[in-house]
Backbone as JSON, one array per atom type, in Angstrom:
{
  "sequence": "MKQSPVPDLLFTYGTLRRAAGNAAHRLLADSAELVGHGVVRGRLYQATGFPVLVPDPQGNPVMGEVYRVFAPQAAFLRLDQYEGFDPASPDTSEFRRDLVPVEMNDGHTVTAWAYIYQRPLFDLQPIPHGDYAKYLREDSGSSGN",
  "N": [[0.77, -1.32, -0.11], [0.65, 2.14, -0.93], [2.09, 4.88, 0.82], [0.27, 7.74, 1.55], [1.33, 11.05, 0.55], [2.18, 14.08, 2.48], [1.42, 16.9, 1.32], [1.97, 19.23, 2.39], [4.03, 19.93, 4.26], [7.4, 20.8, 4.5], [10.77, 20.33, 4.8], [13.47, 22.03, 5.94], [16.89, 22.51, 5.83], [18.96, 24.42, 5.26], [19.72, 27.47, 3.92], [17.03, 28.41, 4.15], [16.38, 27.81, 6.55], [15.3, 29.36, 9.64], [16.91, 29.5, 11.62], [19.39, 29.63, 10.32], [19.74, 32.34, 9.77], [19.69, 33.78, 7.07], [18.57, 35.64, 4.44], [17.06, 34.37, 2.66], [15.1, 33.16, 4.18], [12.76, 34.42, 4.37], [11.29, 33.99, 2.33], [9.59, 31.72, 3.46], [8.53, 33.02, 5.42], [6.26, 34.31, 5.46], [4.73, 32.58, 4.2], [4.43, 30.39, 5.47], [4.17, 28.11, 8.51], [6.04, 27.52, 11.21], [6.39, 24.12, 12.15], [8.0, 22.22, 13.88], [11.19, 20.98, 15.05], [13.56, 18.82, 13.53], [15.25, 15.83, 12.06], [16.67, 14.46, 9.07], [17.92, 11.59, 7.9], [21.24, 11.33, 6.43], [23.69, 12.84, 4.32], [25.57, 15.81, 4.8], [26.65, 18.73, 2.81], [28.77, 21.51, 1.9], [28.26, 23.68, -0.4], [28.88, 26.11, -3.01], [28.12, 29.04, -1.05], [25.9, 27.71, -0.06], [24.21, 24.79, 1.57], [23.98, 21.44, 0.81], [21.98, 18.51, 0.46], [22.07, 15.01, 0.73], [20.18, 12.26, 0.89], [20.28, 9.59, 3.24], [19.42, 6.51, 4.31], [21.1, 5.41, 6.33], [22.76, 7.22, 6.99], [24.14, 10.21, 8.79], [22.5, 12.28, 11.05], [20.85, 14.96, 9.78], [20.31, 18.37, 10.62], [17.4, 20.2, 10.82], [14.38, 22.2, 10.17], [10.82, 21.73, 10.25], [8.25, 23.08, 8.35], [4.91, 24.12, 7.74], [3.32, 24.69, 4.7], [1.47, 27.12, 3.85], [-0.14, 28.05, 1.28], [0.13, 25.59, -0.85], [0.71, 25.16, -3.74], [1.31, 27.63, -4.71], [3.37, 28.38, -3.01], [5.12, 26.5, -3.26], [5.83, 26.87, -6.01], [7.47, 29.36, -5.91], [9.41, 28.57, -4.1], [10.81, 26.35, -5.6], [11.73, 27.65, -7.57], [13.68, 29.16, -6.35], [15.03, 27.32, -5.26], [16.34, 26.16, -7.53], [15.02, 24.16, -8.7], [13.3, 22.58, -11.53], [10.02, 21.71, -12.16], [9.07, 20.7, -14.5], [11.52, 19.93, -15.8], [12.83, 17.63, -14.16], [15.1, 16.37, -14.14], [17.24, 17.58, -15.35], [17.64, 19.77, -13.49], [19.35, 21.31, -10.55], [18.7, 20.71, -7.88], [16.29, 18.53, -6.75], [13.05, 18.07, -5.84], [11.99, 16.25, -3.13], [9.78, 13.55, -1.23], [10.71, 12.92, 1.78], [11.54, 11.03, 4.93], [11.2, 12.56, 8.07], [12.65, 12.61, 11.14], [11.19, 13.91, 14.08], [11.57, 15.95, 16.79], [10.36, 15.32, 19.04], [9.8, 12.75, 18.82], [8.13, 11.52, 16.94], [7.44, 10.48, 13.32], [7.42, 12.25, 10.57], [6.46, 12.74, 7.03], [7.94, 14.96, 4.64], [8.43, 17.38, 2.24], [11.56, 17.87, 0.82], [14.41, 19.47, -0.71], [16.8, 17.95, -2.74], [20.07, 17.57, -3.46], [21.28, 17.23, -6.64], [23.89, 16.87, -8.13], [27.25, 16.27, -8.98], [29.33, 15.43, -6.15], [31.99, 15.71, -5.54], [33.73, 17.86, -5.27], [32.71, 19.3, -3.12], [32.63, 20.18, 0.39], [32.35, 18.43, 3.32], [29.99, 18.5, 5.84], [30.2, 17.25, 8.65], [28.89, 17.4, 11.2], [26.14, 17.75, 10.43], [24.58, 20.25, 10.89], [23.73, 23.07, 9.41], [23.45, 25.59, 10.45], [25.21, 25.8, 12.61], [27.4, 25.33, 11.36], [27.63, 27.53, 10.1], [28.03, 29.41, 12.35], [30.48, 28.51, 13.13], [32.23, 28.81, 11.13], [32.22, 31.53, 11.04], [33.78, 32.26, 12.99], [33.82, 33.36, 16.56], [31.65, 35.36, 16.46], [29.06, 34.5, 15.81], [25.49, 34.11, 15.48]],
  "CA": [[0.17, 0.22, 0.07], [1.44, 3.41, -0.94], [1.82, 5.82, 1.76], [-0.13, 9.2, 0.83], [2.23, 12.3, 0.7], [1.87, 15.2, 3.08], [1.83, 17.96, 0.37], [2.13, 20.9, 2.79], [5.24, 20.06, 5.01], [8.69, 21.27, 4.05], [11.83, 20.28, 5.79], [14.58, 23.03, 5.55], [18.29, 22.32, 6.41], [20.05, 25.32, 5.04], [19.45, 28.88, 3.83], [15.8, 28.64, 4.19], [15.89, 27.78, 8.18], [15.16, 30.46, 10.44], [18.25, 29.43, 12.51], [20.84, 30.05, 9.74], [19.75, 33.69, 9.59], [19.61, 34.09, 5.79], [17.37, 36.4, 4.19], [16.1, 33.65, 2.17], [14.07, 32.34, 5.08], [11.64, 35.44, 4.06], [10.42, 33.05, 1.42], [8.72, 31.1, 4.12], [8.02, 33.68, 6.87], [4.82, 34.77, 5.25], [3.74, 31.62, 3.63], [4.38, 28.8, 6.21], [4.48, 28.22, 9.98], [6.89, 26.41, 11.97], [5.64, 22.91, 13.04], [8.83, 21.83, 14.77], [12.47, 20.64, 14.51], [13.91, 17.39, 13.44], [16.55, 15.28, 11.25], [16.79, 13.51, 8.17], [19.36, 10.81, 7.82], [21.95, 11.6, 5.19], [24.87, 13.74, 4.33], [25.21, 17.36, 4.45], [27.91, 19.18, 2.33], [28.83, 22.86, 1.66], [28.62, 24.16, -1.98], [29.36, 27.71, -2.93], [27.17, 29.85, -0.53], [24.6, 27.0, 0.43], [24.61, 23.56, 1.87], [23.33, 20.71, -0.15], [21.76, 17.48, 1.37], [22.01, 13.76, -0.01], [19.6, 11.6, 1.93], [20.95, 8.03, 3.39], [18.88, 6.05, 5.73], [22.15, 4.88, 7.18], [23.72, 8.55, 7.34], [24.17, 11.01, 10.0], [21.29, 13.08, 11.25], [20.91, 16.28, 9.34], [19.27, 18.97, 11.63], [16.47, 21.11, 10.13], [13.12, 22.76, 10.87], [9.7, 21.54, 9.39], [7.15, 24.03, 8.26], [3.45, 23.67, 7.11], [3.21, 25.43, 3.98], [-0.04, 27.71, 3.66], [-0.74, 27.73, -0.14], [1.5, 24.97, -1.27], [1.07, 25.4, -4.99], [1.9, 29.04, -4.94], [4.54, 28.71, -2.39], [6.2, 25.75, -4.03], [6.24, 27.62, -7.16], [8.47, 30.27, -5.43], [10.6, 27.87, -3.41], [11.11, 25.95, -6.5], [12.54, 28.64, -8.36], [14.76, 29.71, -5.53], [16.14, 26.22, -5.19], [16.81, 25.72, -8.76], [14.35, 23.11, -9.36], [12.19, 22.92, -12.57], [9.31, 20.43, -11.98], [8.96, 20.29, -15.99], [12.53, 19.22, -16.4], [13.69, 17.47, -12.79], [16.51, 15.58, -14.21], [18.42, 18.57, -15.42], [17.72, 20.43, -12.25], [20.37, 21.28, -9.72], [17.93, 20.17, -6.95], [14.94, 17.96, -7.02], [11.92, 18.33, -4.43], [11.4, 14.67, -2.85], [9.55, 13.63, -0.23], [11.67, 12.27, 2.97], [10.88, 10.79, 6.52], [11.7, 13.42, 9.03], [12.47, 12.15, 12.4], [11.17, 15.03, 14.88], [12.39, 16.08, 17.96], [8.99, 14.98, 19.94], [9.91, 11.42, 18.67], [7.26, 11.01, 15.93], [8.14, 10.82, 12.06], [6.38, 12.83, 9.37], [6.98, 12.73, 5.66], [7.96, 16.24, 4.31], [9.38, 17.75, 0.98], [12.98, 18.59, 1.04], [15.35, 19.67, -1.75], [17.77, 17.12, -2.59], [20.88, 17.97, -4.51], [21.64, 15.88, -7.58], [24.81, 17.11, -9.05], [28.51, 15.72, -8.43], [29.66, 15.98, -4.84], [33.48, 15.56, -5.42], [34.61, 19.15, -4.88], [32.22, 19.8, -1.73], [33.23, 20.09, 1.65], [31.4, 17.65, 4.33], [29.58, 19.08, 7.17], [29.95, 15.98, 9.29], [27.88, 17.36, 12.24], [25.01, 17.88, 9.68], [23.92, 21.37, 11.19], [24.29, 24.19, 8.62], [23.47, 26.85, 11.29], [26.39, 25.65, 13.52], [28.66, 25.44, 10.51], [27.89, 29.07, 9.83], [28.56, 30.06, 13.42], [32.0, 27.91, 13.36], [32.98, 29.42, 9.95], [32.37, 33.17, 11.22], [34.43, 32.62, 14.23], [32.82, 33.33, 17.76], [30.73, 36.3, 16.21], [27.74, 34.0, 15.17], [24.23, 34.59, 16.02]],
  "C": [[0.89, 1.21, -0.01], [0.84, 4.47, 0.06], [1.29, 7.02, 1.06], [0.71, 10.34, 1.37], [1.45, 13.3, 1.73], [2.33, 16.28, 2.43], [2.26, 19.22, 0.98], [3.25, 21.07, 3.78], [6.42, 20.09, 4.15], [9.5, 21.16, 5.05], [12.91, 21.27, 5.14], [15.74, 22.61, 6.25], [19.24, 23.25, 6.32], [19.65, 26.67, 5.06], [18.26, 29.35, 3.94], [15.29, 28.46, 5.73], [16.06, 29.18, 8.77], [16.65, 30.54, 11.12], [19.62, 29.71, 11.66], [20.74, 31.69, 9.46], [20.05, 34.32, 8.27], [18.49, 34.64, 5.31], [16.48, 35.69, 3.16], [15.0, 33.0, 2.84], [12.76, 33.29, 4.78], [10.65, 34.73, 3.04], [9.4, 32.18, 2.17], [8.3, 31.83, 5.04], [6.69, 34.04, 6.74], [4.05, 33.6, 4.74], [3.84, 30.2, 4.15], [4.56, 29.24, 7.62], [5.48, 26.9, 10.39], [6.27, 25.4, 12.64], [6.6, 22.29, 14.2], [10.06, 21.6, 14.12], [12.79, 19.26, 14.4], [15.15, 17.07, 12.46], [16.01, 14.43, 10.18], [18.01, 12.78, 8.41], [19.8, 11.11, 6.5], [23.38, 12.22, 5.41], [24.84, 15.12, 3.96], [26.66, 17.88, 3.74], [27.67, 20.84, 2.25], [29.08, 23.13, 0.31], [29.0, 25.47, -1.87], [28.04, 28.45, -2.41], [26.02, 29.09, 0.05], [24.88, 25.53, 0.69], [23.53, 22.78, 0.84], [23.2, 19.2, 0.89], [21.41, 16.18, 0.28], [21.43, 12.9, 1.13], [20.22, 10.04, 2.01], [20.33, 7.49, 4.45], [20.07, 5.49, 6.64], [23.09, 6.09, 7.49], [23.26, 9.07, 8.69], [22.94, 11.88, 10.12], [21.59, 14.55, 10.77], [19.99, 17.23, 9.96], [18.38, 19.99, 10.51], [15.39, 21.61, 10.91], [12.05, 22.24, 9.57], [8.62, 22.72, 9.42], [5.98, 23.42, 7.38], [3.03, 24.77, 6.04], [1.81, 25.89, 3.73], [-0.7, 27.25, 2.22], [0.38, 26.93, -0.87], [1.52, 25.14, -2.78], [1.72, 26.62, -5.29], [3.22, 29.22, -4.13], [5.72, 27.84, -2.96], [6.76, 26.09, -5.25], [7.61, 28.55, -6.98], [9.8, 29.49, -4.93], [11.31, 26.88, -4.71], [12.18, 26.46, -7.35], [13.89, 29.1, -7.67], [15.85, 28.47, -5.38], [16.61, 25.44, -6.36], [16.24, 24.34, -9.26], [13.25, 23.19, -10.36], [11.37, 21.4, -12.71], [8.88, 19.92, -13.59], [10.47, 19.67, -16.39], [13.52, 18.61, -14.97], [14.86, 16.96, -12.96], [17.63, 16.57, -14.69], [18.46, 19.66, -14.45], [18.79, 20.43, -11.32], [19.84, 20.42, -8.39], [16.53, 19.45, -7.47], [14.21, 18.13, -5.74], [11.44, 16.78, -4.34], [10.71, 14.93, -1.5], [10.59, 12.62, 0.69], [10.93, 12.12, 4.18], [11.84, 11.84, 7.32], [11.5, 13.05, 10.41], [12.45, 13.47, 13.49], [11.42, 14.78, 16.24], [11.46, 15.51, 19.16], [8.94, 13.15, 19.59], [9.12, 10.8, 17.75], [7.91, 11.33, 14.53], [6.95, 11.38, 11.39], [7.23, 12.77, 8.14], [6.81, 14.39, 5.24], [8.64, 16.39, 2.94], [10.7, 18.34, 1.39], [13.67, 18.58, -0.31], [16.61, 19.05, -1.67], [18.71, 17.38, -3.8], [21.29, 16.73, -5.45], [22.67, 16.38, -8.66], [26.25, 16.41, -8.39], [28.98, 16.19, -6.97], [31.26, 16.07, -4.67], [34.15, 16.91, -4.72], [33.85, 19.87, -3.74], [32.78, 19.61, -0.4], [32.18, 19.44, 2.76], [31.12, 18.31, 5.57], [29.26, 18.03, 8.04], [28.85, 16.16, 10.45], [26.35, 17.64, 11.74], [24.04, 18.99, 10.27], [24.32, 22.6, 10.39], [24.38, 25.41, 9.55], [24.7, 26.73, 12.2], [27.51, 25.87, 12.68], [28.9, 27.01, 10.27], [28.53, 29.7, 11.04], [30.04, 29.53, 13.46], [32.74, 28.63, 12.49], [33.22, 30.9, 10.08], [33.26, 33.25, 12.42], [33.35, 32.56, 15.57], [31.83, 34.51, 17.56], [29.4, 35.66, 15.76], [26.91, 34.57, 15.89], [23.64, 33.79, 17.14]]
}
């Protein structure tokens, strides 16, 4: 039996996270509400100016925030553009939007959309602890937020 997707949840692990302090979070601020915090199993890497996620059920926890998106069709149109995902040409997009299991901090699991990187990883720096906001604080020294 196929699990029915939850089309209005989004897992954010990078520049869209409120904790990352990036202006891109404004894309969510008016069109979604924070549901909670959780992790996706996988690997997180630093690309040029943004992190990328590669899910792996045996991977490390990648920290993130889960949002309930209010008008999913309109909101995902804007988010897809920001993330470099073209639903009309998913194979040539830098990212794809996939449903992933998210282990919430309160112990339950939800299914949410996440933007998954689909380009080569060989030049990218791993973020072993899986927390982009922490990585930004470490990268900027002790002057983090």
